Tab-separated table of N, CA, C and O in Angstrom:
chain	number	residue	atom	x	y	z
A	1110	MET	N	8.522	8.312	-8.088
A	1110	MET	CA	9.848	8.815	-7.782
A	1110	MET	C	10.311	8.220	-6.444
A	1110	MET	O	9.610	8.278	-5.443
A	1111	LYS	N	11.484	7.650	-6.448
A	1111	LYS	CA	12.035	7.062	-5.241
A	1111	LYS	C	12.633	8.171	-4.380
A	1111	LYS	O	13.374	9.015	-4.878
A	1112	GLU	N	12.299	8.176	-3.106
A	1112	GLU	CA	12.820	9.204	-2.198
A	1112	GLU	C	14.087	8.686	-1.548
A	1112	GLU	O	14.070	7.666	-0.848
A	1113	GLU	N	15.190	9.380	-1.817
A	1113	GLU	CA	16.466	8.962	-1.256
A	1113	GLU	C	17.343	10.178	-0.970
A	1113	GLU	O	17.115	11.266	-1.489
A	1114	CYS	N	18.341	9.959	-0.141
A	1114	CYS	CA	19.277	11.008	0.253
A	1114	CYS	C	20.063	11.497	-0.967
A	1114	CYS	O	20.546	10.696	-1.768
A	1115	LEU	N	20.177	12.801	-1.101
A	1115	LEU	CA	20.943	13.363	-2.209
A	1115	LEU	C	22.442	13.208	-2.000
A	1115	LEU	O	23.211	13.353	-2.935
A	1116	ILE	N	22.861	12.896	-0.793
A	1116	ILE	CA	24.280	12.751	-0.490
A	1116	ILE	C	24.730	11.292	-0.657
A	1116	ILE	O	25.708	11.006	-1.332
A	1117	CYS	N	24.011	10.340	-0.045
A	1117	CYS	CA	24.477	8.948	-0.042
A	1117	CYS	C	23.499	7.960	-0.690
A	1117	CYS	O	23.746	6.763	-0.692
A	1118	ASN	N	22.382	8.443	-1.217
A	1118	ASN	CA	21.367	7.621	-1.895
A	1118	ASN	C	20.655	6.614	-0.978
A	1118	ASN	O	19.988	5.702	-1.462
A	1119	ALA	N	20.792	6.759	0.325
A	1119	ALA	CA	20.065	5.889	1.262
A	1119	ALA	C	18.594	6.313	1.305
A	1119	ALA	O	18.260	7.461	1.017
A	1120	PRO	N	17.691	5.417	1.674
A	1120	PRO	CA	16.275	5.765	1.780
A	1120	PRO	C	16.054	6.849	2.844
A	1120	PRO	O	16.782	6.924	3.828
A	1121	LEU	N	15.030	7.656	2.618
A	1121	LEU	CA	14.649	8.668	3.601
A	1121	LEU	C	13.726	8.050	4.638
A	1121	LEU	O	13.007	7.097	4.354
A	1122	GLU	N	13.771	8.609	5.836
A	1122	GLU	CA	12.825	8.204	6.866
A	1122	GLU	C	12.153	9.456	7.402
A	1122	GLU	O	12.743	10.528	7.437
A	1123	TYR	N	10.899	9.303	7.765
A	1123	TYR	CA	10.099	10.396	8.295
A	1123	TYR	C	9.765	10.059	9.738
A	1123	TYR	O	9.193	9.007	10.010
A	1124	ILE	N	10.147	10.948	10.632
A	1124	ILE	CA	9.922	10.712	12.053
A	1124	ILE	C	8.782	11.590	12.549
A	1124	ILE	O	8.457	12.604	11.936
A	1125	GLU	N	8.160	11.182	13.631
A	1125	GLU	CA	6.959	11.859	14.111
A	1125	GLU	C	7.238	13.230	14.708
A	1125	GLU	O	6.489	14.171	14.499
A	1126	LYS	N	8.321	13.355	15.473
A	1126	LYS	CA	8.652	14.628	16.132
A	1126	LYS	C	9.919	15.215	15.525
A	1126	LYS	O	10.804	14.478	15.109
A	1127	ASP	N	9.988	16.536	15.500
A	1127	ASP	CA	11.223	17.188	15.066
A	1127	ASP	C	12.386	16.741	15.943
A	1127	ASP	O	12.241	16.634	17.158
A	1128	GLU	N	13.506	16.468	15.307
A	1128	GLU	CA	14.729	16.136	16.020
A	1128	GLU	C	15.861	16.990	15.464
A	1128	GLU	O	15.862	17.329	14.282
A	1129	PRO	N	16.844	17.340	16.294
A	1129	PRO	CA	17.961	18.119	15.795
A	1129	PRO	C	18.814	17.284	14.835
A	1129	PRO	O	19.139	16.137	15.115
A	1130	VAL	N	19.098	17.866	13.681
A	1130	VAL	CA	19.956	17.236	12.684
A	1130	VAL	C	20.936	18.276	12.165
A	1130	VAL	O	20.687	19.477	12.244
A	1131	GLU	N	22.042	17.811	11.634
A	1131	GLU	CA	23.057	18.706	11.079
A	1131	GLU	C	23.040	18.584	9.565
A	1131	GLU	O	23.081	17.472	9.025
A	1132	GLY	N	22.983	19.711	8.879
A	1132	GLY	CA	22.995	19.706	7.417
A	1132	GLY	C	24.286	19.094	6.899
A	1132	GLY	O	25.372	19.435	7.362
A	1133	ALA	N	24.168	18.188	5.933
A	1133	ALA	CA	25.327	17.463	5.420
A	1133	ALA	C	26.296	18.369	4.662
A	1133	ALA	O	27.472	18.058	4.558
A	1134	ILE	N	25.818	19.497	4.169
A	1134	ILE	CA	26.682	20.396	3.407
A	1134	ILE	C	27.037	21.644	4.202
A	1134	ILE	O	28.206	22.001	4.321
A	1135	CYS	N	26.036	22.282	4.816
A	1135	CYS	CA	26.270	23.558	5.505
A	1135	CYS	C	26.651	23.391	6.970
A	1135	CYS	O	27.148	24.316	7.594
A	1136	HIS	N	26.372	22.220	7.547
A	1136	HIS	CA	26.656	21.895	8.946
A	1136	HIS	C	25.886	22.739	9.960
A	1136	HIS	O	26.227	22.766	11.128
A	1137	ARG	N	24.817	23.416	9.501
A	1137	ARG	CA	23.934	24.109	10.443
A	1137	ARG	C	23.085	23.071	11.147
A	1137	ARG	O	22.717	22.057	10.559
A	1138	LYS	N	22.756	23.333	12.378
A	1138	LYS	CA	21.894	22.433	13.142
A	1138	LYS	C	20.476	22.999	13.142
A	1138	LYS	O	20.260	24.150	13.485
A	1139	GLU	N	19.529	22.178	12.705
A	1139	GLU	CA	18.126	22.557	12.639
A	1139	GLU	C	17.274	21.376	13.070
A	1139	GLU	O	17.744	20.239	13.083
A	1140	ASN	N	16.029	21.640	13.380
A	1140	ASN	CA	15.087	20.567	13.684
A	1140	ASN	C	14.433	20.110	12.388
A	1140	ASN	O	14.119	20.910	11.524
A	1141	SER	N	14.249	18.805	12.264
A	1141	SER	CA	13.648	18.257	11.058
A	1141	SER	C	12.925	16.965	11.383
A	1141	SER	O	13.254	16.276	12.345
A	1142	LYS	N	11.945	16.631	10.555
A	1142	LYS	CA	11.244	15.355	10.661
A	1142	LYS	C	11.697	14.404	9.563
A	1142	LYS	O	11.183	13.305	9.441
A	1143	THR	N	12.643	14.829	8.738
A	1143	THR	CA	13.107	14.030	7.612
A	1143	THR	C	14.617	13.906	7.653
A	1143	THR	O	15.318	14.889	7.874
A	1144	ARG	N	15.094	12.693	7.434
A	1144	ARG	CA	16.528	12.434	7.331
A	1144	ARG	C	16.690	11.100	6.617
A	1144	ARG	O	15.731	10.342	6.460
A	1145	CYS	N	17.901	10.802	6.191
A	1145	CYS	CA	18.109	9.482	5.602
A	1145	CYS	C	18.376	8.489	6.718
A	1145	CYS	O	18.634	8.873	7.858
A	1146	VAL	N	18.331	7.217	6.392
A	1146	VAL	CA	18.511	6.188	7.406
A	1146	VAL	C	19.928	6.213	8.000
A	1146	VAL	O	20.170	5.623	9.048
A	1147	ASN	N	20.854	6.916	7.347
A	1147	ASN	CA	22.208	7.084	7.869
A	1147	ASN	C	22.342	8.328	8.737
A	1147	ASN	O	23.436	8.666	9.169
A	1148	GLY	N	21.212	9.055	8.950
A	1148	GLY	CA	21.205	10.227	9.823
A	1148	GLY	C	21.540	11.543	9.140
A	1148	GLY	O	21.632	12.567	9.801
A	1149	ARG	N	21.718	11.538	7.829
A	1149	ARG	CA	22.047	12.778	7.125
A	1149	ARG	C	20.797	13.588	6.852
A	1149	ARG	O	19.721	13.060	6.627
A	1150	CYS	N	20.997	14.877	6.819
A	1150	CYS	CA	19.928	15.815	6.479
A	1150	CYS	C	20.453	16.722	5.378
A	1150	CYS	O	21.574	17.220	5.446
A	1151	VAL	N	19.657	16.903	4.329
A	1151	VAL	CA	20.070	17.803	3.257
A	1151	VAL	C	19.711	19.227	3.661
A	1151	VAL	O	18.614	19.480	4.154
A	1152	CYS	N	20.644	20.126	3.459
A	1152	CYS	CA	20.499	21.518	3.873
A	1152	CYS	C	19.318	22.183	3.185
A	1152	CYS	O	19.036	21.925	2.025
A	1153	LYS	N	18.653	23.050	3.932
A	1153	LYS	CA	17.563	23.839	3.365
A	1153	LYS	C	18.142	25.152	2.857
A	1153	LYS	O	18.998	25.742	3.482
A	1154	ILE	N	17.641	25.576	1.721
A	1154	ILE	CA	18.135	26.839	1.142
A	1154	ILE	C	17.178	27.944	1.454
A	1154	ILE	O	16.032	27.800	1.535
């Protein structure tokens, strides 16, 4: 299974430390180690 952003289909990247990201749908700011290469983060439910 190819891992890609559910919003823009860009590849996902995994970073070593949590960084603040904004959910692409809910716009909440959370720390995450996963985002797409365009900086998007899919919201957690």
